[in-house]
Coordinates of C-alpha atoms and ligand atoms in Angstrom, one line a residue:
M1 CA 27.8 -2.2 -15.7
G2 CA 27.4 -5.3 -13.6
E3 CA 28.8 -8.8 -14.3
T4 CA 25.9 -10.0 -16.4
G5 CA 24.9 -6.7 -17.7
A6 CA 28.2 -5.9 -19.6
G7 CA 27.8 -5.8 -23.3
K8 CA 24.0 -6.4 -23.2
K9 CA 21.7 -4.3 -25.2
E10 CA 19.8 -1.6 -23.4
I11 CA 16.1 -2.2 -23.2
I12 CA 13.5 0.4 -22.0
F13 CA 10.3 -0.8 -20.4
N14 CA 7.4 1.5 -19.7
G15 CA 5.2 1.0 -16.7
I16 CA 3.1 3.1 -14.3
P17 CA 5.0 5.6 -12.1
A18 CA 4.1 4.6 -8.6
S19 CA 6.5 6.3 -6.3
P20 CA 8.9 9.1 -7.4
G21 CA 12.6 9.1 -7.3
I22 CA 15.4 7.6 -9.5
S23 CA 17.4 4.5 -8.5
F24 CA 20.2 2.5 -10.0
G25 CA 21.3 -0.9 -9.0
E26 CA 21.3 -4.6 -9.4
V27 CA 18.2 -6.7 -9.7
F28 CA 17.0 -8.9 -6.9
V29 CA 14.2 -11.1 -8.1
V30 CA 11.7 -12.2 -5.5
N31 CA 10.3 -15.7 -5.6
I32 CA 9.2 -16.1 -9.1
E33 CA 11.4 -18.7 -10.8
E34 CA 10.1 -22.2 -11.4
L35 CA 11.6 -24.8 -9.1
P36 CA 13.7 -27.3 -11.1
I37 CA 12.1 -30.5 -9.7
T38 CA 12.6 -33.7 -11.8
D39 CA 10.9 -37.1 -11.2
E40 CA 14.1 -39.0 -11.7
K41 CA 14.3 -42.0 -9.4
I42 CA 17.3 -42.7 -7.2
H43 CA 19.4 -45.9 -6.8
A44 CA 18.5 -48.2 -3.8
D45 CA 22.0 -47.5 -2.3
R46 CA 21.3 -43.7 -2.4
V47 CA 18.1 -44.0 -0.3
E48 CA 19.8 -43.3 3.1
D49 CA 21.7 -40.3 1.7
E50 CA 18.6 -38.9 0.2
I51 CA 16.8 -39.3 3.6
K52 CA 19.6 -37.4 5.3
L53 CA 19.5 -34.7 2.7
F54 CA 15.8 -34.3 3.3
Q55 CA 16.2 -34.2 7.0
S56 CA 19.0 -31.6 6.9
A57 CA 17.0 -29.4 4.4
L58 CA 14.1 -29.7 6.9
K59 CA 16.3 -28.5 9.7
A60 CA 17.8 -25.7 7.6
T61 CA 14.4 -24.4 6.6
E62 CA 13.2 -24.6 10.2
M63 CA 16.2 -22.5 11.3
E64 CA 15.6 -20.0 8.5
L65 CA 12.0 -19.5 9.6
T66 CA 12.9 -19.2 13.2
K67 CA 15.5 -16.6 12.4
L68 CA 13.0 -14.7 10.2
H69 CA 10.5 -14.9 13.0
S70 CA 12.8 -13.4 15.6
R71 CA 14.1 -10.7 13.2
L72 CA 10.6 -9.6 12.4
Q73 CA 9.7 -9.7 16.0
D74 CA 12.5 -7.4 16.9
E75 CA 11.8 -5.0 14.1
M76 CA 8.1 -4.9 13.9
G77 CA 6.7 -6.7 17.0
E78 CA 5.2 -10.1 17.8
E79 CA 2.0 -9.6 15.8
H80 CA 3.9 -9.1 12.6
A81 CA 6.2 -12.1 13.3
K82 CA 3.2 -14.4 13.6
I83 CA 3.2 -14.9 9.8
F84 CA 6.1 -17.2 10.3
D85 CA 4.6 -19.2 13.2
S86 CA 2.0 -20.7 10.8
H87 CA 4.8 -21.5 8.3
L88 CA 6.7 -23.3 11.0
L89 CA 3.6 -25.3 12.0
I90 CA 3.1 -26.6 8.5
L91 CA 6.8 -27.3 8.0
T92 CA 7.1 -29.4 11.2
D93 CA 4.0 -31.5 10.5
E94 CA 5.1 -35.0 11.3
V95 CA 2.6 -36.7 8.9
M96 CA 4.1 -34.8 6.0
A97 CA 7.6 -35.7 6.9
K98 CA 6.7 -39.4 7.3
E99 CA 4.9 -39.6 4.0
T100 CA 7.9 -38.0 2.2
L101 CA 10.3 -40.4 3.8
D102 CA 8.1 -43.3 2.8
L103 CA 8.1 -42.2 -0.8
I104 CA 11.9 -42.0 -0.7
R105 CA 12.3 -45.4 1.0
K106 CA 9.7 -47.4 -0.8
K107 CA 9.4 -45.8 -4.2
H108 CA 12.9 -44.5 -4.5
L109 CA 11.7 -41.0 -5.4
N110 CA 14.3 -38.2 -5.1
A111 CA 13.7 -36.0 -2.0
S112 CA 12.5 -32.9 -3.9
F113 CA 10.0 -34.9 -5.9
A114 CA 8.8 -36.9 -2.9
F115 CA 8.3 -33.8 -0.8
S116 CA 6.5 -31.9 -3.6
T117 CA 4.3 -34.9 -4.3
V118 CA 3.2 -34.8 -0.6
I119 CA 2.9 -31.1 -0.2
D120 CA 1.0 -30.7 -3.5
K121 CA -1.8 -32.9 -2.2
T122 CA -2.3 -30.5 0.7
L123 CA -1.9 -27.5 -1.6
T124 CA -4.7 -28.7 -3.9
I125 CA -7.0 -29.2 -0.9
F126 CA -6.4 -25.6 0.2
E127 CA -6.6 -24.2 -3.3
D128 CA -10.0 -25.7 -3.8
M129 CA -11.5 -24.3 -0.6
K130 CA -14.3 -21.9 -0.8
D131 CA -13.4 -19.9 2.3
E132 CA -11.1 -17.1 1.3
Y133 CA -9.0 -17.3 4.5
L134 CA -8.3 -21.0 4.0
K135 CA -7.6 -20.4 0.4
E136 CA -5.0 -17.8 1.3
R137 CA -3.2 -20.5 3.3
A138 CA -2.3 -22.1 -0.1
E139 CA 0.2 -19.2 -0.6
D140 CA 1.8 -20.1 2.8
I141 CA 2.1 -23.7 1.7
R142 CA 3.7 -22.7 -1.7
D143 CA 6.1 -20.5 0.2
I144 CA 7.2 -23.4 2.4
K145 CA 7.5 -25.7 -0.6
R146 CA 9.8 -23.2 -2.3
R147 CA 11.9 -22.7 0.7
L148 CA 12.4 -26.4 1.5
I149 CA 13.1 -27.4 -2.1
R150 CA 15.6 -24.6 -2.5
N151 CA 17.4 -25.9 0.6
L152 CA 17.3 -29.4 -0.8
L153 CA 18.8 -28.2 -4.1
G154 CA 21.3 -25.9 -2.3
Q155 CA 19.8 -22.8 -3.7
K156 CA 19.4 -19.5 -1.8
V157 CA 15.9 -18.5 -1.0
E158 CA 15.1 -15.2 -2.6
G159 CA 12.5 -13.7 -0.2
L160 CA 12.4 -10.0 0.5
A161 CA 13.3 -10.6 4.1
N162 CA 16.5 -12.2 2.9
L163 CA 17.7 -9.1 1.1
R164 CA 21.1 -8.3 2.6
K165 CA 22.5 -5.7 0.3
K166 CA 21.1 -2.7 -1.6
A167 CA 19.1 -3.8 -4.7
I168 CA 16.2 -3.1 -7.0
V169 CA 13.4 -5.5 -6.0
V170 CA 11.7 -7.1 -9.0
A171 CA 8.5 -9.2 -8.6
R172 CA 5.4 -10.2 -10.4
S173 CA 3.5 -8.5 -7.6
L174 CA 4.1 -7.8 -3.9
T175 CA 1.7 -8.8 -1.2
P176 CA 1.2 -7.0 2.1
S177 CA 3.2 -9.7 3.9
D178 CA 6.1 -9.3 1.4
T179 CA 6.2 -5.6 2.1
A180 CA 5.9 -6.1 5.8
A181 CA 9.1 -8.1 5.9
F182 CA 11.5 -6.0 3.9
K183 CA 14.4 -3.9 5.3
K184 CA 14.0 -0.4 3.9
K185 CA 17.7 0.4 3.8
Y186 CA 18.3 -2.4 1.3
V187 CA 15.5 -1.6 -1.1
L188 CA 16.6 0.9 -3.8
A189 CA 13.3 0.6 -5.7
F190 CA 10.3 -1.7 -6.3
V191 CA 9.5 -2.9 -9.8
T192 CA 6.4 -5.1 -10.4
D193 CA 4.6 -6.6 -13.4
I194 CA 1.2 -6.2 -11.9
G195 CA -0.6 -3.3 -10.1
G196 CA -1.6 0.3 -10.6
S197 CA -0.5 3.5 -9.0
T198 CA -2.9 3.2 -6.1
S199 CA -2.4 -0.5 -5.5
H200 CA -1.2 -1.7 -2.2
A201 CA 2.5 -2.1 -3.2
A202 CA 2.5 1.4 -4.7
I203 CA 1.1 3.0 -1.6
I204 CA 3.6 1.3 0.7
A205 CA 6.5 2.3 -1.6
R206 CA 5.3 5.9 -1.5
S207 CA 4.8 5.9 2.2
Q208 CA 8.4 4.6 2.6
G209 CA 9.8 7.1 0.1
I210 CA 11.1 4.2 -2.1
P211 CA 10.9 4.8 -5.9
A212 CA 8.6 2.4 -7.6
V213 CA 7.2 1.5 -11.0
V214 CA 4.3 -1.0 -11.4
G215 CA 2.3 -2.5 -14.2
L216 CA 5.3 -3.5 -16.3
E217 CA 3.6 -6.6 -17.5
D218 CA 6.5 -9.0 -18.1
F219 CA 9.6 -7.2 -16.8
S220 CA 10.2 -9.9 -14.2
R221 CA 10.7 -12.4 -17.0
H222 CA 13.4 -10.3 -18.6
A223 CA 15.3 -9.2 -15.6
K224 CA 17.8 -11.7 -14.2
P225 CA 19.6 -11.5 -10.8
Y226 CA 22.4 -9.0 -10.8
D227 CA 21.4 -7.3 -14.1
Q228 CA 21.9 -3.6 -13.9
V229 CA 18.8 -1.5 -14.0
I230 CA 17.6 2.1 -13.7
V231 CA 14.2 2.8 -12.2
D232 CA 12.5 6.2 -12.9
G233 CA 9.6 6.5 -10.5
F234 CA 8.6 9.9 -12.1
T235 CA 7.9 8.7 -15.6
G236 CA 7.5 4.9 -15.1
Q237 CA 10.5 4.1 -17.3
V238 CA 12.7 1.2 -16.3
V239 CA 16.0 0.7 -18.2
L240 CA 17.5 -2.8 -18.3
H241 CA 21.3 -3.0 -19.1
P242 CA 21.5 0.8 -19.4
A243 CA 24.2 2.2 -21.6
S244 CA 26.8 4.5 -19.9
E245 CA 25.3 7.6 -21.6
T246 CA 21.9 6.7 -20.2
V247 CA 23.4 6.3 -16.7
K248 CA 24.9 9.7 -16.9
L249 CA 21.6 11.3 -17.9
Y250 CA 19.8 9.7 -15.1
K251 CA 22.5 10.6 -12.6
R252 CA 22.1 14.2 -13.5
A253 CA 18.3 13.9 -13.1
Q254 CA 18.8 12.3 -9.7
V255 CA 21.1 15.1 -8.4
K256 CA 18.5 17.6 -9.6
F257 CA 15.7 15.7 -7.8
R258 CA 17.7 15.5 -4.5
E259 CA 18.5 19.2 -4.6
M260 CA 14.9 20.0 -5.2
E261 CA 13.9 17.9 -2.2
R262 CA 16.4 19.7 0.0
Q263 CA 15.1 23.1 -1.1
L264 CA 11.5 22.2 -0.5
L265 CA 12.2 21.0 3.0
K266 CA 13.1 24.5 3.9
L267 CA 9.4 25.3 3.8
K268 CA 8.7 22.9 6.6
D269 CA 7.6 25.5 9.2
Y270 CA 5.8 27.8 6.8
P271 CA 2.0 27.7 6.5
A272 CA 0.2 26.4 3.4
V273 CA -1.3 29.7 2.3
T274 CA -1.8 31.1 -1.2
L275 CA -0.3 34.4 -2.3
D276 CA -3.7 36.1 -1.7
G277 CA -4.1 34.7 1.8
H278 CA -6.3 31.5 1.3
T279 CA -5.2 28.8 3.8
I280 CA -5.4 25.1 3.2
E281 CA -4.8 22.6 6.0
L282 CA -2.0 20.1 5.1
S283 CA -1.9 16.8 6.9
G284 CA -0.3 13.5 6.3
N285 CA -1.5 10.0 5.3
I286 CA 0.0 7.1 7.3
E287 CA -0.2 3.4 7.0
I288 CA 1.7 2.4 10.1
A289 CA 2.2 4.3 13.3
D290 CA 5.9 4.9 12.9
E291 CA 5.3 7.0 9.9
V292 CA 4.1 9.7 12.2
E293 CA 7.7 10.9 12.5
D294 CA 7.8 11.6 8.8
V295 CA 4.5 13.5 9.0
I296 CA 6.2 15.8 11.6
S297 CA 9.5 16.1 9.8
H298 CA 7.9 17.1 6.6
G299 CA 5.9 19.9 8.2
A300 CA 2.3 18.5 8.0
K301 CA -0.2 19.4 10.7
G302 CA -1.7 16.2 12.0
V303 CA -2.8 13.1 10.2
G304 CA -5.6 13.3 7.7
L305 CA -5.8 9.6 6.9
F306 CA -4.7 6.8 9.2
R307 CA -5.2 3.6 7.2
T308 CA -5.7 1.4 10.2
E309 CA -6.1 -1.8 8.1
Y310 CA -2.4 -2.2 7.6
F311 CA -2.2 -3.1 11.3
F312 CA -4.7 -5.8 10.7
I313 CA -3.5 -7.4 7.4
V314 CA 0.0 -8.2 8.3
R315 CA -1.1 -10.6 11.1
D316 CA -2.8 -13.9 11.3
T317 CA -5.2 -13.0 14.1
L318 CA -7.2 -10.0 15.1
P319 CA -5.5 -7.5 17.4
S320 CA -7.2 -7.0 20.7
E321 CA -8.8 -3.8 22.0
D322 CA -5.8 -3.1 24.2
E323 CA -3.3 -3.7 21.4
Q324 CA -5.2 -1.3 19.2
Y325 CA -5.6 1.2 21.9
K326 CA -1.9 1.4 22.5
Y327 CA -1.2 1.5 18.8
Y328 CA -3.6 4.4 18.1
S329 CA -2.6 6.2 21.3
S330 CA 1.0 6.3 20.2
V331 CA 0.1 8.4 17.2
V332 CA -2.5 10.5 18.9
K333 CA -0.1 11.4 21.8
R334 CA 2.8 12.2 19.4
L335 CA 0.7 14.6 17.4
A336 CA -1.4 16.3 20.1
P337 CA -2.8 18.9 19.9
D338 CA -2.9 18.4 16.1
P339 CA -5.7 16.1 15.0
V340 CA -5.5 12.5 13.8
I341 CA -8.2 11.2 11.5
V342 CA -8.5 7.5 12.2
R343 CA -10.2 5.7 9.4
T344 CA -12.0 2.5 10.5
L345 CA -11.0 -0.7 8.8
D346 CA -11.0 -0.6 5.1
I347 CA -10.4 -4.3 4.5
G348 CA -11.3 -5.7 1.1
G349 CA -10.4 -4.8 -2.5
D350 CA -6.7 -5.6 -2.7
K351 CA -6.3 -5.4 1.1
I352 CA -7.0 -8.9 2.2
A353 CA -6.7 -10.0 5.8
K354 CA -6.0 -13.6 6.5
W355 CA -8.3 -13.7 9.5
A356 CA -11.3 -12.1 7.7
G357 CA -12.6 -15.2 5.9
G358 CA -15.4 -15.0 3.4
E359 CA -16.0 -16.4 -0.1
K360 CA -14.0 -15.5 -3.1
E361 CA -15.5 -12.5 -4.8
D362 CA -15.6 -11.9 -8.6
N363 CA -15.4 -8.1 -8.0
P364 CA -13.6 -7.6 -4.7
F365 CA -13.4 -3.8 -5.2
M366 CA -17.2 -3.7 -5.4
G367 CA -17.7 -6.3 -2.8
W368 CA -17.4 -6.9 0.9
R369 CA -15.2 -3.9 1.6
G370 CA -14.8 -1.0 4.0
I371 CA -17.9 -0.1 6.0
R372 CA -19.8 -3.0 4.5
F373 CA -17.3 -5.4 6.1
T374 CA -17.3 -3.7 9.5
L375 CA -21.1 -3.4 9.6
S376 CA -21.4 -7.1 9.1
R377 CA -18.6 -7.9 11.6
K378 CA -19.9 -5.7 14.4
D379 CA -17.7 -7.5 16.9
I380 CA -14.6 -6.3 15.1
F381 CA -16.1 -2.8 14.5
R382 CA -17.0 -2.3 18.1
T383 CA -13.6 -3.4 19.3
Q384 CA -11.9 -1.0 16.9
L385 CA -14.2 1.9 17.9
R386 CA -13.7 1.3 21.6
A387 CA -9.9 1.4 21.1
I388 CA -10.2 4.6 19.0
Y389 CA -12.4 6.4 21.6
R390 CA -10.0 5.4 24.4
A391 CA -7.0 6.7 22.4
A392 CA -8.9 9.9 21.8
A393 CA -8.5 10.7 25.5
H394 CA -4.8 11.5 24.7
G395 CA -5.3 14.2 22.1
R396 CA -7.5 15.1 19.2
V397 CA -9.1 12.4 17.2
R398 CA -11.6 12.3 14.4
I399 CA -13.2 9.1 13.2
M400 CA -13.8 8.4 9.5
F401 CA -15.7 5.7 7.7
P402 CA -14.6 4.3 4.4
M403 CA -16.6 3.3 1.3
I404 CA -19.9 4.9 2.2
S405 CA -22.3 4.3 -0.6
V406 CA -25.7 4.8 1.1
M407 CA -27.1 6.9 4.0
D408 CA -28.1 3.8 6.1
E409 CA -24.4 3.0 6.5
V410 CA -23.7 6.3 8.1
R411 CA -26.7 6.0 10.4
M412 CA -25.8 2.5 11.5
A413 CA -22.2 3.3 12.0
R414 CA -23.0 6.4 14.0
S415 CA -25.4 4.5 16.2
I416 CA -22.7 1.9 17.0
C417 CA -20.4 4.8 17.9
A418 CA -23.1 6.1 20.3
E419 CA -23.5 2.7 21.9
V420 CA -19.8 2.2 22.2
T421 CA -19.2 5.5 23.9
E422 CA -22.1 4.8 26.3
D423 CA -20.6 1.4 27.2
L424 CA -17.1 2.9 27.7
K425 CA -18.5 5.6 30.0
R426 CA -20.4 3.0 32.0
E427 CA -17.3 1.0 32.3
R428 CA -15.5 4.2 33.5
Y429 CA -13.0 4.4 30.8
K430 CA -11.5 7.8 30.0
I431 CA -12.5 8.6 26.4
G432 CA -12.1 11.5 24.1
E433 CA -14.9 14.2 24.2
N434 CA -16.3 15.8 21.0
V435 CA -14.8 13.2 18.7
E436 CA -16.0 14.4 15.2
I437 CA -17.3 11.8 12.8
G438 CA -16.7 12.1 9.1
I439 CA -16.9 10.0 6.0
M440 CA -14.9 9.3 2.9
I441 CA -16.6 10.4 -0.3
E442 CA -15.3 7.8 -2.7
T443 CA -18.3 6.4 -4.4
P444 CA -20.4 8.2 -7.1
S445 CA -23.6 7.5 -5.0
A446 CA -22.1 9.4 -2.0
V447 CA -21.4 12.3 -4.3
A448 CA -24.9 12.3 -5.5
I449 CA -26.4 12.5 -2.0
A450 CA -23.5 14.6 -0.5
D451 CA -25.9 17.4 0.5
R452 CA -27.9 14.9 2.6
L453 CA -24.9 13.1 4.0
G454 CA -23.4 16.5 5.0
R455 CA -26.3 17.0 7.4
E456 CA -25.4 13.9 9.3
V457 CA -21.6 14.1 9.6
D458 CA -18.9 16.5 10.7
F459 CA -16.6 16.4 7.7
F460 CA -15.9 14.8 4.3
S461 CA -12.7 13.5 2.9
I462 CA -12.7 12.7 -0.8
G463 CA -11.0 9.5 -1.6
T464 CA -10.0 10.2 -5.2
N465 CA -8.2 6.8 -5.6
D466 CA -11.5 5.0 -5.4
L467 CA -13.7 7.8 -6.7
I468 CA -11.9 7.7 -10.0
Q469 CA -12.1 3.9 -10.3
Y470 CA -15.8 3.8 -9.5
A471 CA -16.8 6.9 -11.5
L472 CA -15.0 5.9 -14.6
A473 CA -15.5 2.1 -14.0
V474 CA -11.8 1.5 -14.2
D475 CA -10.1 -0.9 -11.9
R476 CA -7.3 1.0 -10.1
G477 CA -4.9 -1.8 -10.5
N478 CA -5.4 -2.8 -14.1
R479 CA -2.6 -1.8 -16.4
R480 CA -4.5 -2.3 -19.7
I481 CA -7.0 0.3 -18.9
S482 CA -4.9 2.6 -16.8
Y483 CA -5.0 5.3 -19.5
L484 CA -8.6 5.8 -18.4
Y485 CA -7.6 6.3 -14.8
D486 CA -7.2 10.0 -14.9
A487 CA -8.0 12.4 -12.0
L488 CA -8.3 15.3 -14.5
N489 CA -11.3 13.8 -16.2
P490 CA -14.0 16.5 -16.1
S491 CA -16.4 14.0 -14.6
I492 CA -14.1 13.8 -11.6
L493 CA -13.8 17.5 -11.3
L494 CA -17.5 17.9 -11.5
M495 CA -18.0 15.4 -8.7
I496 CA -15.5 17.1 -6.5
R497 CA -17.1 20.5 -7.2
D498 CA -20.5 19.1 -6.1
T499 CA -19.0 17.5 -3.0
V500 CA -17.3 20.8 -1.9
A501 CA -20.6 22.7 -2.5
A502 CA -22.6 20.2 -0.5
A503 CA -20.1 20.3 2.4
H504 CA -20.0 24.1 2.5
K505 CA -23.7 24.4 2.3
N506 CA -23.9 22.3 5.4
G507 CA -21.2 24.3 7.1
I508 CA -18.7 21.4 7.3
W509 CA -15.2 21.2 6.0
V510 CA -14.1 19.0 3.1
G511 CA -10.6 17.5 2.4
V512 CA -9.0 15.1 -0.1
C513 CA -7.0 12.2 1.0
G514 CA -6.5 10.3 -2.2
E515 CA -3.4 10.6 -4.4
M516 CA -4.8 13.4 -6.6
P517 CA -2.7 16.2 -5.1
A518 CA 0.5 14.2 -5.8
S519 CA 0.7 15.7 -9.3
V520 CA 1.1 19.4 -9.8
H521 CA -1.9 19.3 -12.1
G522 CA -4.1 17.6 -9.5
A523 CA -2.9 20.0 -6.8
L524 CA -3.7 23.2 -8.7
V525 CA -7.1 22.0 -9.7
L526 CA -7.9 21.0 -6.1
I527 CA -6.9 24.4 -4.8
G528 CA -9.2 26.0 -7.3
L529 CA -12.0 23.6 -6.4
G530 CA -12.0 25.0 -2.9
L531 CA -10.9 22.0 -0.8
D532 CA -10.2 23.0 2.8
E533 CA -7.7 20.3 3.5
F534 CA -5.2 18.1 1.6
S535 CA -3.9 14.9 3.2
A536 CA -1.1 13.3 1.4
I537 CA 1.9 11.0 1.9
S538 CA 4.4 12.9 4.0
Y539 CA 7.2 13.3 1.5
L540 CA 4.8 15.1 -0.8
I541 CA 3.8 17.7 1.7
P542 CA 6.7 20.1 1.0
E543 CA 6.0 20.0 -2.7
I544 CA 2.3 20.6 -2.3
K545 CA 3.0 23.4 0.2
K546 CA 5.3 25.0 -2.4
I547 CA 2.6 24.8 -5.1
I548 CA 0.0 26.4 -2.8
R549 CA 2.3 29.1 -1.8
S550 CA 3.1 29.9 -5.5
V551 CA -0.4 30.8 -6.7
T552 CA -3.3 32.9 -5.9
Y553 CA -6.6 31.3 -5.0
D554 CA -8.3 33.6 -7.4
E555 CA -6.3 32.5 -10.4
T556 CA -6.8 28.8 -9.6
R557 CA -10.5 29.4 -9.3
S558 CA -10.7 30.9 -12.8
L559 CA -8.5 28.0 -14.1
V560 CA -11.1 25.6 -12.6
R561 CA -14.0 27.4 -14.1
K562 CA -12.5 26.8 -17.5
A563 CA -11.6 23.2 -16.6
L564 CA -15.2 22.4 -15.6
N565 CA -16.4 23.3 -19.0
T566 CA -14.1 20.9 -20.9
A567 CA -15.1 17.5 -22.2
T568 CA -11.8 15.6 -21.8
A569 CA -8.9 15.1 -19.4
G570 CA -6.6 16.1 -22.2
E571 CA -8.2 19.5 -22.4
V572 CA -7.9 20.0 -18.7
R573 CA -4.3 19.0 -18.8
Q574 CA -3.6 21.4 -21.6
L575 CA -5.3 24.2 -19.6
V576 CA -3.2 23.5 -16.5
N577 CA -0.1 23.2 -18.6
D578 CA -0.8 26.6 -20.2
F579 CA -1.5 28.1 -16.7
I580 CA 1.9 26.8 -15.5
Y581 CA 3.9 27.9 -18.6
Y582 CA 2.4 31.3 -19.0
K583 CA 1.4 32.3 -15.4
R584 CA 3.6 30.4 -13.0
P585 CA 6.6 29.1 -14.8
E586 CA 8.4 28.4 -11.6
L587 CA 6.0 25.4 -11.2
R588 CA 7.5 23.7 -14.3
E589 CA 10.0 21.9 -12.2
F590 CA 7.1 19.8 -10.8
I591 CA 6.1 18.4 -14.2
P592 CA 7.8 15.1 -14.5
E593 CA 9.9 14.6 -17.6
S594 CA 11.9 11.7 -18.8
P595 CA 15.7 12.3 -19.0
S596 CA 16.1 9.8 -21.8
Ligands
PEP1 C1 -8.9 6.7 -1.7 O1 -9.7 5.8 -2.1 O2 -8.7 7.7 -2.3 C2 -8.3 6.5 -0.4 C3 -7.6 7.5 0.2 O3 -8.4 5.3 0.2 P1 -7.6 4.0 -0.2 O4 -6.5 4.4 -1.1 O5 -7.0 3.5 1.1 O6 -8.6 3.1 -0.8
MG2 MG1 -10.4 4.3 -0.8

């Protein structure tokens, strides 16, 4: 037990499992405490000291930001580091410093109160803005306020980038820029109050192989720095101040998990083929280019989903065509001759880009998102497509459009592809030949017209993360209704069945790139539904391969026939459990169970 944990009563919290694995450690709370600012006035003879205090806090904050900037630049490149450029600009604003000093001198306000009075005025202006981009800047301003005031009060700033030793990161929620700035080796697990299993923070945690639990509601109010905690990313349990017996139980579970991982990796070079000879392509999902190494080391063949938006959301300005070209090419070259499916920008929903602008939306997941965004910002779309076609000259590339809900979007996007390739040829660029064009099937309307869509594209990839949310009308990040967010609901299975039938009728292949194969139940059902390809986060590939190699296609098809006739997700789960227990007991190890 840690210093502050000793003698405290164990408390178990239940959240949503977001990334598997078990971690033990001390809590590191990220930026959520209230700043202890008082409006106490100072004595006239303290004015000069208070001014000096403010000036040195200003210097210290500037140095902190400069250091963060250069660290991020070294680790992730100039574009990622730009986040801190704008922070520095705000901090070094002369008018703000002068107004603060005036308040200290003339009104004898203490430095923290003076500074927060001044910066709060700017903050309110930004908070009230209609433009989403400018509104977002309010978060930057709050960040600077926190930093400077902590320096004034001599407190350490608890930002993720400041994490210097291994810890469990606890936050209300994590934004893309938070997760862009952390050092993987120090993060034992992520624990957040907000979010669902397919929220941004969850996807990043999984892609980095870091255990995570989200949707814990108010855990961050209970956990204090240095408290001991256990995070179980399989079941969603988080144990605060664990008793020694609990620690032992979880340690045993952790050893078992690591051993299982080791065994599974032995399958790396084997094909994903069922016992009766049915092959499924296994490819990897990536968010950033570097993850391509994980794809290779886990034995996936190519990339089935390259979420390019992550390259765009961690920066303040749009990447140029050449920057994108280099970025995509690095992945394409590394994997050639295996294919890379590059998905065009899927901005919107919970993936907000600072440069994108736009009004605040009441329902962002049903708003200006994915293909809707790129078709209305053709300048951005064309630049991205040009970069992708140029990168395609270095290997095998397929292009995929997200969030298709009507046929017109496919036609418009395809015609822009045709124009872009013409332009590039005219300009004598070397581009990829025969670049296939496919779409994500992730809206119910796309499922309904899948047979027609299938005539106009080269492949489908089913985005179960969104399909579930739109089909069941359940926000994928909302904890209160997460019990409804269930891939095994027969309505989802029926939609997948229809999509597969529509694809095969048109002679095209169909994959799945949402998180559904992440559970043994989801994977078994998807095999039986006849998907041609699974694309998943790399670390899951060995497990999925093992599941495929443990069953016959025939038996999963008959399992699915029964599942399609049920009325509830519970019945489907029961059928799959029975299948595992009575037919393939060796798969039981993939059913998560709580050690406590
Ligand atoms: C999906 O919706 O299933 C998907 C793969 O896309 P994303 O999670 O990026 O929305
Ligand atoms: Mg999606």
